[in-house]
Amino acid sequence: MKTKFTFKAFLPALLLIPLFYVIILVIPAIFTTKNYSTPLFPRIFIPSILIFSFLIVFGEVRTKCISVTINKNDIVAKRFFGLLTKTYKISEIEGWKFSHLTGKGGTYEYLYLYKEGNKVVKISQFYHKNYFQVKNYIQGNFKYLGYEKLSYTDEFKEIFK
């Protein structure tokens, strides 16, 4: 069983490129200008917002745009569209939980696989078009650990792990 990306999964990755380009152009221009009448606040605020936005989008790609392949003996999670690969043995996985994320675009379900009390794999309805097929497979083969109420604080912390 292998997850497949939706079209929306590629949008954050595509957003990283122009955001990085703007950071490379704007930040040096702000600090090398000879115009000393520019207020200090925009000189600090604009680069901070750009860098913070880049980190958020980068974290989103790193933690949620993952390809998962479930084999007979192991689970292979490929992050960054295949650049980083981690393999977990089926016997190491304690079970799974799910949660719901509600936004302007609708409500999406997230499924988490746990190892030693930590989330190791995150599969989402937003990023994976065959989410419910994968969920059905996981339901039949792994222990259900319950519903996990979505915490934006935890989601934010995971971006920077």
GROMACS .gro file of C-alpha atoms in nm:
model
  161
    1MET     CA    1   0.000   0.000   0.000
    2LYS     CA    2   0.143   0.337  -0.104
    3THR     CA    3   0.009   0.688  -0.054
    4LYS     CA    4  -0.049   0.917  -0.352
    5PHE     CA    5  -0.030   1.295  -0.340
    6THR     CA    6  -0.313   1.529  -0.428
    7PHE     CA    7  -0.246   1.831  -0.648
    8LYS     CA    8  -0.272   2.052  -0.337
    9ALA     CA    9   0.027   1.872  -0.182
   10PHE     CA   10   0.261   2.028  -0.438
   11LEU     CA   11   0.150   2.386  -0.370
   12PRO     CA   12   0.353   2.441  -0.048
   13ALA     CA   13   0.662   2.299  -0.217
   14LEU     CA   14   0.611   2.529  -0.514
   15LEU     CA   15   0.560   2.823  -0.278
   16LEU     CA   16   0.902   2.760  -0.120
   17ILE     CA   17   1.087   2.853  -0.438
   18PRO     CA   18   0.953   3.209  -0.487
   19LEU     CA   19   0.956   3.270  -0.111
   20PHE     CA   20   1.324   3.176  -0.093
   21TYR     CA   21   1.393   3.394  -0.397
   22VAL     CA   22   1.222   3.694  -0.235
   23ILE     CA   23   1.421   3.639   0.085
   24ILE     CA   24   1.747   3.635  -0.112
   25LEU     CA   25   1.654   3.959  -0.292
   26VAL     CA   26   1.478   4.159  -0.022
   27ILE     CA   27   1.679   4.101   0.294
   28PRO     CA   28   2.018   4.211   0.156
   29ALA     CA   29   1.852   4.509  -0.015
   30ILE     CA   30   1.696   4.622   0.315
   31PHE     CA   31   2.023   4.614   0.505
   32THR     CA   32   2.253   4.754   0.234
   33THR     CA   33   2.044   5.058   0.147
   34LYS     CA   34   2.203   5.398   0.203
   35ASN     CA   35   1.866   5.555   0.284
   36TYR     CA   36   1.886   5.613   0.658
   37SER     CA   37   1.547   5.781   0.676
   38THR     CA   38   1.375   5.441   0.650
   39PRO     CA   39   1.216   5.359   0.987
   40LEU     CA   40   1.373   5.077   1.184
   41PHE     CA   41   1.049   4.881   1.231
   42PRO     CA   42   1.003   4.780   0.862
   43ARG     CA   43   1.372   4.693   0.840
   44ILE     CA   44   1.321   4.436   1.115
   45PHE     CA   45   0.958   4.338   1.056
   46ILE     CA   46   0.973   4.255   0.683
   47PRO     CA   47   1.274   4.019   0.701
   48SER     CA   48   1.129   3.855   1.013
   49ILE     CA   49   0.794   3.789   0.844
   50LEU     CA   50   0.964   3.654   0.531
   51ILE     CA   51   1.190   3.419   0.726
   52PHE     CA   52   0.909   3.304   0.955
   53SER     CA   53   0.684   3.237   0.653
   54PHE     CA   54   0.960   3.038   0.487
   55LEU     CA   55   1.010   2.829   0.803
   56ILE     CA   56   0.637   2.759   0.835
   57VAL     CA   57   0.600   2.650   0.472
   58PHE     CA   58   0.924   2.449   0.489
   59GLY     CA   59   0.800   2.276   0.806
   60GLU     CA   60   0.469   2.200   0.641
   61VAL     CA   61   0.645   2.034   0.350
   62ARG     CA   62   0.880   1.847   0.584
   63THR     CA   63   0.614   1.708   0.818
   64LYS     CA   64   0.309   1.657   0.597
   65CYS     CA   65   0.421   1.610   0.237
   66ILE     CA   66   0.542   1.258   0.296
   67SER     CA   67   0.503   0.949   0.086
   68VAL     CA   68   0.428   0.636   0.288
   69THR     CA   69   0.468   0.280   0.167
   70ILE     CA   70   0.340   0.002   0.391
   71ASN     CA   71   0.500  -0.333   0.313
   72LYS     CA   72   0.458  -0.670   0.481
   73ASN     CA   73   0.740  -0.613   0.735
   74ASP     CA   74   0.805  -0.239   0.737
   75ILE     CA   75   0.678   0.111   0.673
   76VAL     CA   76   0.884   0.344   0.456
   77ALA     CA   77   0.826   0.718   0.502
   78LYS     CA   78   0.983   0.945   0.240
   79ARG     CA   79   0.999   1.313   0.330
   80PHE     CA   80   1.071   1.607   0.100
   81PHE     CA   81   0.923   1.413  -0.192
   82GLY     CA   82   1.171   1.127  -0.148
   83LEU     CA   83   1.491   1.305  -0.044
   84LEU     CA   84   1.487   1.173   0.315
   85THR     CA   85   1.378   0.817   0.387
   86LYS     CA   86   1.303   0.651   0.720
   87THR     CA   87   1.203   0.289   0.765
   88TYR     CA   88   1.007   0.157   1.061
   89LYS     CA   89   0.944  -0.208   1.134
   90ILE     CA   90   0.579  -0.304   1.166
   91SER     CA   91   0.653  -0.449   1.511
   92GLU     CA   92   0.783  -0.107   1.630
   93ILE     CA   93   0.455   0.071   1.557
   94GLU     CA   94   0.237   0.090   1.869
   95GLY     CA   95  -0.078   0.194   1.687
   96TRP     CA   96  -0.257   0.486   1.531
   97LYS     CA   97  -0.468   0.788   1.621
   98PHE     CA   98  -0.656   1.035   1.409
   99SER     CA   99  -0.771   1.395   1.440
  100HIS     CA  100  -0.958   1.657   1.243
  101LEU     CA  101  -0.829   1.992   1.121
  102THR     CA  102  -1.094   2.248   1.031
  103GLY     CA  103  -1.015   2.546   0.815
  104LYS     CA  104  -1.171   2.770   0.554
  105GLY     CA  105  -1.128   2.499   0.291
  106GLY     CA  106  -1.317   2.239   0.495
  107THR     CA  107  -1.243   1.972   0.752
  108TYR     CA  108  -0.960   1.730   0.686
  109GLU     CA  109  -0.866   1.418   0.873
  110TYR     CA  110  -0.511   1.338   0.986
  111LEU     CA  111  -0.385   0.994   1.082
  112TYR     CA  112  -0.077   0.946   1.300
  113LEU     CA  113   0.132   0.633   1.348
  114TYR     CA  114   0.304   0.610   1.685
  115LYS     CA  115   0.634   0.459   1.789
  116GLU     CA  116   0.745   0.481   2.154
  117GLY     CA  117   0.473   0.738   2.226
  118ASN     CA  118   0.582   0.973   1.946
  119LYS     CA  119   0.424   1.052   1.612
  120VAL     CA  120   0.651   0.907   1.345
  121VAL     CA  121   0.425   0.915   1.040
  122LYS     CA  122   0.153   1.167   0.959
  123ILE     CA  123  -0.091   1.097   0.677
  124SER     CA  124  -0.352   1.355   0.584
  125GLN     CA  125  -0.665   1.368   0.377
  126PHE     CA  126  -0.553   1.707   0.244
  127TYR     CA  127  -0.220   1.584   0.104
  128HIS     CA  128  -0.303   1.223   0.009
  129LYS     CA  129  -0.573   1.138  -0.244
  130ASN     CA  130  -0.595   0.772  -0.138
  131TYR     CA  131  -0.613   0.861   0.232
  132PHE     CA  132  -0.924   0.653   0.309
  133GLN     CA  133  -0.782   0.340   0.142
  134VAL     CA  134  -0.465   0.377   0.351
  135LYS     CA  135  -0.671   0.444   0.663
  136ASN     CA  136  -0.879   0.130   0.604
  137TYR     CA  137  -0.561  -0.075   0.568
  138ILE     CA  138  -0.414   0.073   0.886
  139GLN     CA  139  -0.740   0.017   1.077
  140GLY     CA  140  -0.729  -0.351   0.991
  141ASN     CA  141  -0.361  -0.404   1.072
  142PHE     CA  142  -0.269  -0.173   1.360
  143LYS     CA  143  -0.401  -0.105   1.709
  144TYR     CA  144  -0.637   0.191   1.746
  145LEU     CA  145  -0.511   0.426   2.018
  146GLY     CA  146  -0.803   0.669   2.013
  147TYR     CA  147  -0.894   1.013   1.886
  148GLU     CA  148  -0.643   1.292   1.935
  149LYS     CA  149  -0.778   1.641   1.968
  150LEU     CA  150  -0.590   1.867   1.730
  151SER     CA  151  -0.355   2.107   1.904
  152TYR     CA  152  -0.218   2.394   1.698
  153THR     CA  153   0.058   2.428   1.956
  154ASP     CA  154   0.170   2.069   1.896
  155GLU     CA  155   0.146   2.115   1.518
  156PHE     CA  156   0.359   2.428   1.546
  157LYS     CA  157   0.618   2.250   1.763
  158GLU     CA  158   0.641   1.960   1.515
  159ILE     CA  159   0.731   2.201   1.236
  160PHE     CA  160   1.047   2.300   1.424
  161LYS     CA  161   1.150   1.953   1.549
   0.00000   0.00000   0.00000
